[in-house]
Amino acid sequence: MEPWQWDEAEWRGRVEHVRAGRSLKPASWPGGARCAVALSFDSDHETNELRDGGNSIGRMSWGQYGARRGIPRILSVLGRESVPATFFVPAVAALLHPDEQRRVIAEGHEIGLHGWIHELNSVLPEAVERDLHFRAADQLEKITGIRAVGMRTPSWDFSPSTLKIQRELGLIYDSSLMADDDPYELVEDGVPTGIVELPVEWIRDDAPYFNMDRFKGLRPHTPPPAVLDIFIREFDRAHEEGGLFLLTMHPHVIGYRSRIFIVEELIRHMKARGGCWFATHAAVARHCATGPTAGR
Ligand SMILES: [Zn+2]
């Protein structure tokens, strides 16, 4: 049946299956902070090539760069600035680089779920998706010693079954959807789930500005200083509104000599502005789930 032939139950059901419920923007942030800052790095590494069934040595080496140069460079900036962050890691990337995951945890950061091999959830049968998420959670726990409490779906690809599986996993948050600037509660077919959504946006992601495809027309069209400018403007307004500033980055995108200044200067800008609570996604989700909300 074509979309224009659907009855109301069909189109309304599709829209309301997973929805933004009440705002969880808190009445206040810890320590009297003006806003919260949640930085995340998606450590995809070689899984970006593997998930498409690829075998390109060149693209594997690009993934390896993320682990070999990107992650150390990022960890050194975060360490110098004493800023905690969240790293979302596919299980296969963690199996390829287990010491990296242990180092990330040892330096006070969080590791969250990011699929098994960066698979696209929406093309999988529910049983397969469930099996992969559970295996990924077990594998990350085996490597890091810590059970992940949150998920960023690979490529932000959220299937009709994903929320149900997140409930079964007992997760406290997701960070893959974009219905608000500030945290909100996920509602499944009209029923509040208690799961906190920490919303993402392509605007607050390094990849769309910098990725390129050698054989297609896709080329970076935004210079690095302009990307910093966009991130600063997103932060400044979050600060003004007393909300959340959440940024998604990738070691194989931002971790280069000519780009890492974006992370450094952004953190310096935020510290100069003052009143920022730098926290992991898990800490932000816990605060938003338990405290009184701003009542928006
Ligand atoms: Zn990813």
Short mmCIF file of C-alpha atoms and ligand atoms in Angstrom, two decimals:
data_model
loop_
_atom_site.label_atom_id
_atom_site.label_comp_id
_atom_site.label_asym_id
_atom_site.label_seq_id
_atom_site.Cartn_x
_atom_site.Cartn_y
_atom_site.Cartn_z
CA MET A 1 0.00 0.00 0.00
CA GLU A 2 1.26 3.51 -0.84
CA PRO A 3 1.60 6.16 1.92
CA TRP A 4 -1.34 8.18 0.55
CA GLN A 5 -3.53 5.09 0.91
CA TRP A 6 -2.73 4.53 4.61
CA ASP A 7 -5.52 5.00 7.12
CA GLU A 8 -4.99 7.24 10.15
CA ALA A 9 -4.06 4.30 12.42
CA GLU A 10 -1.20 3.48 10.07
CA TRP A 11 0.39 6.95 9.76
CA ARG A 12 -0.30 7.89 13.36
CA GLY A 13 1.09 4.56 14.58
CA ARG A 14 4.32 5.08 12.67
CA VAL A 15 4.78 8.58 14.09
CA GLU A 16 3.95 7.62 17.65
CA HIS A 17 5.90 4.36 17.95
CA VAL A 18 8.96 6.11 19.43
CA ARG A 19 8.37 9.69 20.48
CA ALA A 20 9.74 12.49 22.62
CA GLY A 21 7.84 12.64 25.90
CA ARG A 22 8.25 15.12 28.73
CA SER A 23 11.31 17.38 28.71
CA LEU A 24 13.95 16.28 31.20
CA LYS A 25 15.80 19.57 31.09
CA PRO A 26 16.64 19.86 34.79
CA ALA A 27 15.69 22.77 37.03
CA SER A 28 19.39 23.09 37.86
CA TRP A 29 22.72 21.49 36.99
CA PRO A 30 25.14 20.07 39.60
CA GLY A 31 27.28 22.59 41.45
CA GLY A 32 25.07 25.47 40.34
CA ALA A 33 26.42 25.20 36.79
CA ARG A 34 24.75 27.22 34.07
CA CYS A 35 24.83 24.43 31.48
CA ALA A 36 26.03 20.87 30.89
CA VAL A 37 28.67 19.84 28.36
CA ALA A 38 28.71 16.24 27.11
CA LEU A 39 31.45 15.47 24.59
CA SER A 40 31.36 12.15 22.76
CA PHE A 41 33.70 10.32 20.44
CA ASP A 42 32.46 7.40 18.34
CA SER A 43 35.45 5.02 18.11
CA ASP A 44 34.34 3.25 14.93
CA HIS A 45 37.87 2.53 13.68
CA GLU A 46 37.95 -0.37 11.18
CA THR A 47 34.23 -1.21 11.60
CA ASN A 48 33.24 1.57 9.17
CA GLU A 49 34.77 -0.61 6.44
CA LEU A 50 33.79 -4.00 7.90
CA ARG A 51 30.10 -3.18 8.36
CA ASP A 52 29.66 -2.72 4.60
CA GLY A 53 31.36 -6.05 4.01
CA GLY A 54 34.42 -4.20 2.73
CA ASN A 55 37.97 -5.41 2.44
CA SER A 56 39.76 -2.23 1.42
CA ILE A 57 43.25 -2.09 2.89
CA GLY A 58 43.25 1.69 2.43
CA ARG A 59 40.03 2.19 4.37
CA MET A 60 41.21 -0.24 7.08
CA SER A 61 44.29 1.96 7.48
CA TRP A 62 42.05 5.03 7.83
CA GLY A 63 40.25 3.20 10.64
CA GLN A 64 43.55 2.23 12.20
CA TYR A 65 44.59 5.89 12.18
CA GLY A 66 41.63 6.62 14.46
CA ALA A 67 42.93 4.15 17.02
CA ARG A 68 46.63 4.80 16.52
CA ARG A 69 46.79 8.61 16.32
CA GLY A 70 43.26 9.97 16.85
CA ILE A 71 42.49 8.43 20.24
CA PRO A 72 45.86 9.27 21.87
CA ARG A 73 45.62 12.86 20.63
CA ILE A 74 42.05 13.21 21.93
CA LEU A 75 42.88 11.61 25.29
CA SER A 76 45.82 13.94 25.70
CA VAL A 77 43.61 17.03 25.17
CA LEU A 78 40.91 15.74 27.54
CA GLY A 79 43.52 14.82 30.15
CA ARG A 80 45.23 18.21 29.96
CA GLU A 81 41.87 19.98 30.34
CA SER A 82 40.49 17.47 32.92
CA VAL A 83 37.33 17.03 30.88
CA PRO A 84 35.49 13.68 31.00
CA ALA A 85 33.91 12.32 27.82
CA THR A 86 31.98 9.35 26.50
CA PHE A 87 33.33 6.96 23.88
CA PHE A 88 30.81 4.86 21.93
CA VAL A 89 32.56 1.72 20.71
CA PRO A 90 31.34 -1.12 18.45
CA ALA A 91 32.21 -4.47 20.07
CA VAL A 92 34.41 -5.48 17.14
CA ALA A 93 36.41 -2.22 17.44
CA ALA A 94 36.83 -2.95 21.16
CA LEU A 95 38.01 -6.50 20.38
CA LEU A 96 40.53 -5.09 17.88
CA HIS A 97 41.75 -2.47 20.39
CA PRO A 98 41.09 -3.77 23.93
CA ASP A 99 43.95 -1.83 25.57
CA GLU A 100 42.53 1.41 24.19
CA GLN A 101 39.20 0.74 25.92
CA ARG A 102 40.89 -0.02 29.23
CA ARG A 103 42.91 3.19 28.92
CA VAL A 104 39.77 5.23 28.18
CA ILE A 105 38.14 3.85 31.35
CA ALA A 106 41.30 4.26 33.44
CA GLU A 107 41.43 7.96 32.46
CA GLY A 108 37.94 8.55 33.86
CA HIS A 109 35.83 8.43 30.71
CA GLU A 110 32.74 6.39 29.89
CA ILE A 111 32.30 3.69 27.26
CA GLY A 112 28.86 3.21 25.73
CA LEU A 113 27.31 0.72 23.30
CA HIS A 114 27.65 1.33 19.56
CA GLY A 115 26.50 -1.97 18.02
CA TRP A 116 28.45 -5.12 17.24
CA ILE A 117 30.21 -4.22 13.96
CA HIS A 118 28.56 -0.82 13.30
CA GLU A 119 25.63 -2.63 11.64
CA LEU A 120 22.53 -0.73 10.55
CA ASN A 121 19.75 -1.72 12.97
CA SER A 122 16.90 -0.87 10.64
CA VAL A 123 17.81 -3.60 8.14
CA LEU A 124 17.93 -6.36 10.79
CA PRO A 125 15.19 -8.69 12.03
CA GLU A 126 14.40 -7.97 15.69
CA ALA A 127 15.95 -11.21 16.97
CA VAL A 128 19.24 -10.53 15.18
CA GLU A 129 19.36 -6.93 16.40
CA ARG A 130 18.71 -8.09 19.99
CA ASP A 131 21.39 -10.76 19.82
CA LEU A 132 23.99 -8.28 18.51
CA HIS A 133 23.23 -5.61 21.16
CA PHE A 134 23.39 -8.17 23.99
CA ARG A 135 26.61 -9.73 22.67
CA ALA A 136 28.09 -6.24 22.31
CA ALA A 137 27.14 -5.34 25.90
CA ASP A 138 28.68 -8.58 27.22
CA GLN A 139 31.85 -8.11 25.19
CA LEU A 140 32.41 -4.49 26.25
CA GLU A 141 31.87 -5.51 29.89
CA LYS A 142 34.37 -8.34 29.51
CA ILE A 143 37.00 -5.94 28.17
CA THR A 144 36.41 -2.93 30.43
CA GLY A 145 34.97 -4.57 33.56
CA ILE A 146 32.05 -2.14 33.43
CA ARG A 147 28.52 -2.76 32.14
CA ALA A 148 27.52 0.01 29.70
CA VAL A 149 24.41 1.98 30.68
CA GLY A 150 23.83 3.85 27.43
CA MET A 151 23.74 3.38 23.67
CA ARG A 152 24.39 5.39 20.57
CA THR A 153 23.01 3.40 17.65
CA PRO A 154 25.58 3.06 14.83
CA SER A 155 24.97 5.81 12.26
CA TRP A 156 22.10 6.94 14.56
CA ASP A 157 20.08 4.22 12.83
CA PHE A 158 17.26 3.45 15.27
CA SER A 159 14.98 0.54 14.27
CA PRO A 160 11.36 0.02 15.38
CA SER A 161 12.74 -2.63 17.82
CA THR A 162 15.68 -0.65 19.22
CA LEU A 163 13.86 1.02 22.13
CA LYS A 164 12.33 -2.29 23.25
CA ILE A 165 15.79 -3.89 23.24
CA GLN A 166 17.24 -0.93 25.17
CA ARG A 167 14.57 -1.51 27.84
CA GLU A 168 15.48 -5.21 27.97
CA LEU A 169 19.14 -4.25 28.37
CA GLY A 170 18.20 -2.02 31.30
CA LEU A 171 19.86 1.03 29.74
CA ILE A 172 19.33 4.44 31.32
CA TYR A 173 19.89 6.48 28.19
CA ASP A 174 20.04 6.60 24.41
CA SER A 175 21.92 9.19 22.36
CA SER A 176 20.81 8.77 18.75
CA LEU A 177 17.65 10.84 18.22
CA MET A 178 16.98 14.52 17.65
CA ALA A 179 13.54 15.72 18.79
CA ASP A 180 14.89 18.44 21.14
CA ASP A 181 18.03 20.38 22.12
CA ASP A 182 17.76 19.19 25.72
CA PRO A 183 17.23 15.76 27.30
CA TYR A 184 13.78 14.20 27.14
CA GLU A 185 12.05 10.96 28.06
CA LEU A 186 11.47 8.38 25.32
CA VAL A 187 7.86 7.30 24.93
CA GLU A 188 7.00 3.99 23.25
CA ASP A 189 3.49 3.71 21.76
CA GLY A 190 2.26 6.34 24.22
CA VAL A 191 3.92 4.76 27.28
CA PRO A 192 6.79 6.62 29.02
CA THR A 193 9.84 4.32 29.23
CA GLY A 194 12.01 6.11 31.80
CA ILE A 195 14.87 6.06 29.25
CA VAL A 196 16.56 9.44 28.86
CA GLU A 197 17.28 10.65 25.33
CA LEU A 198 20.42 12.81 25.10
CA PRO A 199 19.73 14.29 21.66
CA VAL A 200 22.25 14.48 18.84
CA GLU A 201 22.20 16.56 15.65
CA TRP A 202 24.16 16.51 12.38
CA ILE A 203 25.00 20.16 13.11
CA ARG A 204 26.86 19.00 16.23
CA ASP A 205 28.81 16.22 14.50
CA ASP A 206 32.25 16.51 12.90
CA ALA A 207 31.66 13.91 10.16
CA PRO A 208 29.27 15.79 7.81
CA TYR A 209 31.70 18.75 7.63
CA PHE A 210 34.86 16.77 6.93
CA ASN A 211 34.15 13.41 5.27
CA MET A 212 34.87 12.91 1.61
CA ASP A 213 34.46 10.21 -1.01
CA ARG A 214 37.32 9.91 -3.49
CA PHE A 215 35.10 8.64 -6.31
CA LYS A 216 32.00 10.73 -5.73
CA GLY A 217 31.24 14.43 -5.56
CA LEU A 218 31.29 14.41 -1.75
CA ARG A 219 34.03 16.76 -0.52
CA PRO A 220 34.56 18.73 2.68
CA HIS A 221 33.10 22.16 2.10
CA THR A 222 33.46 23.72 5.54
CA PRO A 223 36.92 24.90 6.69
CA PRO A 224 37.95 23.79 10.20
CA PRO A 225 37.68 27.33 11.73
CA ALA A 226 34.09 27.54 10.43
CA VAL A 227 33.27 24.20 12.08
CA LEU A 228 34.63 25.55 15.37
CA ASP A 229 32.47 28.64 14.88
CA ILE A 230 29.31 26.51 14.43
CA PHE A 231 30.09 24.45 17.55
CA ILE A 232 30.76 27.63 19.57
CA ARG A 233 27.43 29.14 18.49
CA GLU A 234 25.59 25.94 19.45
CA PHE A 235 27.34 26.02 22.83
CA ASP A 236 26.78 29.74 23.45
CA ARG A 237 23.01 29.39 22.99
CA ALA A 238 22.91 26.23 25.17
CA HIS A 239 24.76 28.22 27.84
CA GLU A 240 22.33 31.12 27.51
CA GLU A 241 19.32 28.80 27.77
CA GLY A 242 20.79 26.80 30.67
CA GLY A 243 20.62 23.61 28.61
CA LEU A 244 22.77 20.77 27.35
CA PHE A 245 25.56 21.06 24.79
CA LEU A 246 26.24 17.61 23.32
CA LEU A 247 28.82 17.08 20.59
CA THR A 248 29.53 13.96 18.52
CA MET A 249 33.04 13.51 17.12
CA HIS A 250 35.11 10.69 15.61
CA PRO A 251 38.80 9.88 16.21
CA HIS A 252 39.32 9.27 12.45
CA VAL A 253 37.75 12.65 11.63
CA ILE A 254 38.71 15.17 14.35
CA GLY A 255 41.97 13.53 15.52
CA TYR A 256 44.21 15.14 12.89
CA ARG A 257 46.99 17.72 13.33
CA SER A 258 44.95 20.36 11.50
CA ARG A 259 41.65 19.68 13.31
CA ILE A 260 42.32 18.80 16.94
CA PHE A 261 42.51 22.55 17.72
CA ILE A 262 38.71 22.55 17.36
CA VAL A 263 38.37 20.43 20.51
CA GLU A 264 41.03 22.43 22.36
CA GLU A 265 39.69 25.88 21.48
CA LEU A 266 36.11 24.83 22.10
CA ILE A 267 36.97 23.64 25.62
CA ARG A 268 38.95 26.84 26.25
CA HIS A 269 36.01 28.93 25.06
CA MET A 270 33.60 27.04 27.33
CA LYS A 271 35.90 27.41 30.33
CA ALA A 272 36.32 31.12 29.65
CA ARG A 273 32.54 31.54 29.53
CA GLY A 274 32.32 29.69 32.86
CA GLY A 275 29.57 27.80 34.65
CA CYS A 276 29.94 24.59 32.64
CA TRP A 277 29.38 21.15 34.09
CA PHE A 278 31.58 18.82 32.02
CA ALA A 279 30.19 15.32 32.40
CA THR A 280 29.87 11.91 30.78
CA HIS A 281 26.61 11.07 29.05
CA ALA A 282 25.79 8.62 31.87
CA ALA A 283 26.23 11.35 34.51
CA VAL A 284 24.03 13.78 32.55
CA ALA A 285 21.35 11.09 32.05
CA ARG A 286 21.35 10.17 35.76
CA HIS A 287 21.04 13.82 36.77
CA CYS A 288 18.18 14.45 34.34
CA ALA A 289 16.35 11.23 35.33
CA THR A 290 16.37 11.95 39.05
CA GLY A 291 16.26 15.70 39.60
CA PRO A 292 13.29 18.10 39.27
CA THR A 293 12.81 19.34 35.73
CA ALA A 294 12.71 22.92 34.48
CA GLY A 295 9.01 22.38 33.76
CA ARG A 296 9.16 23.42 30.15
ZN ZN B 1 29.79 5.23 14.56
#
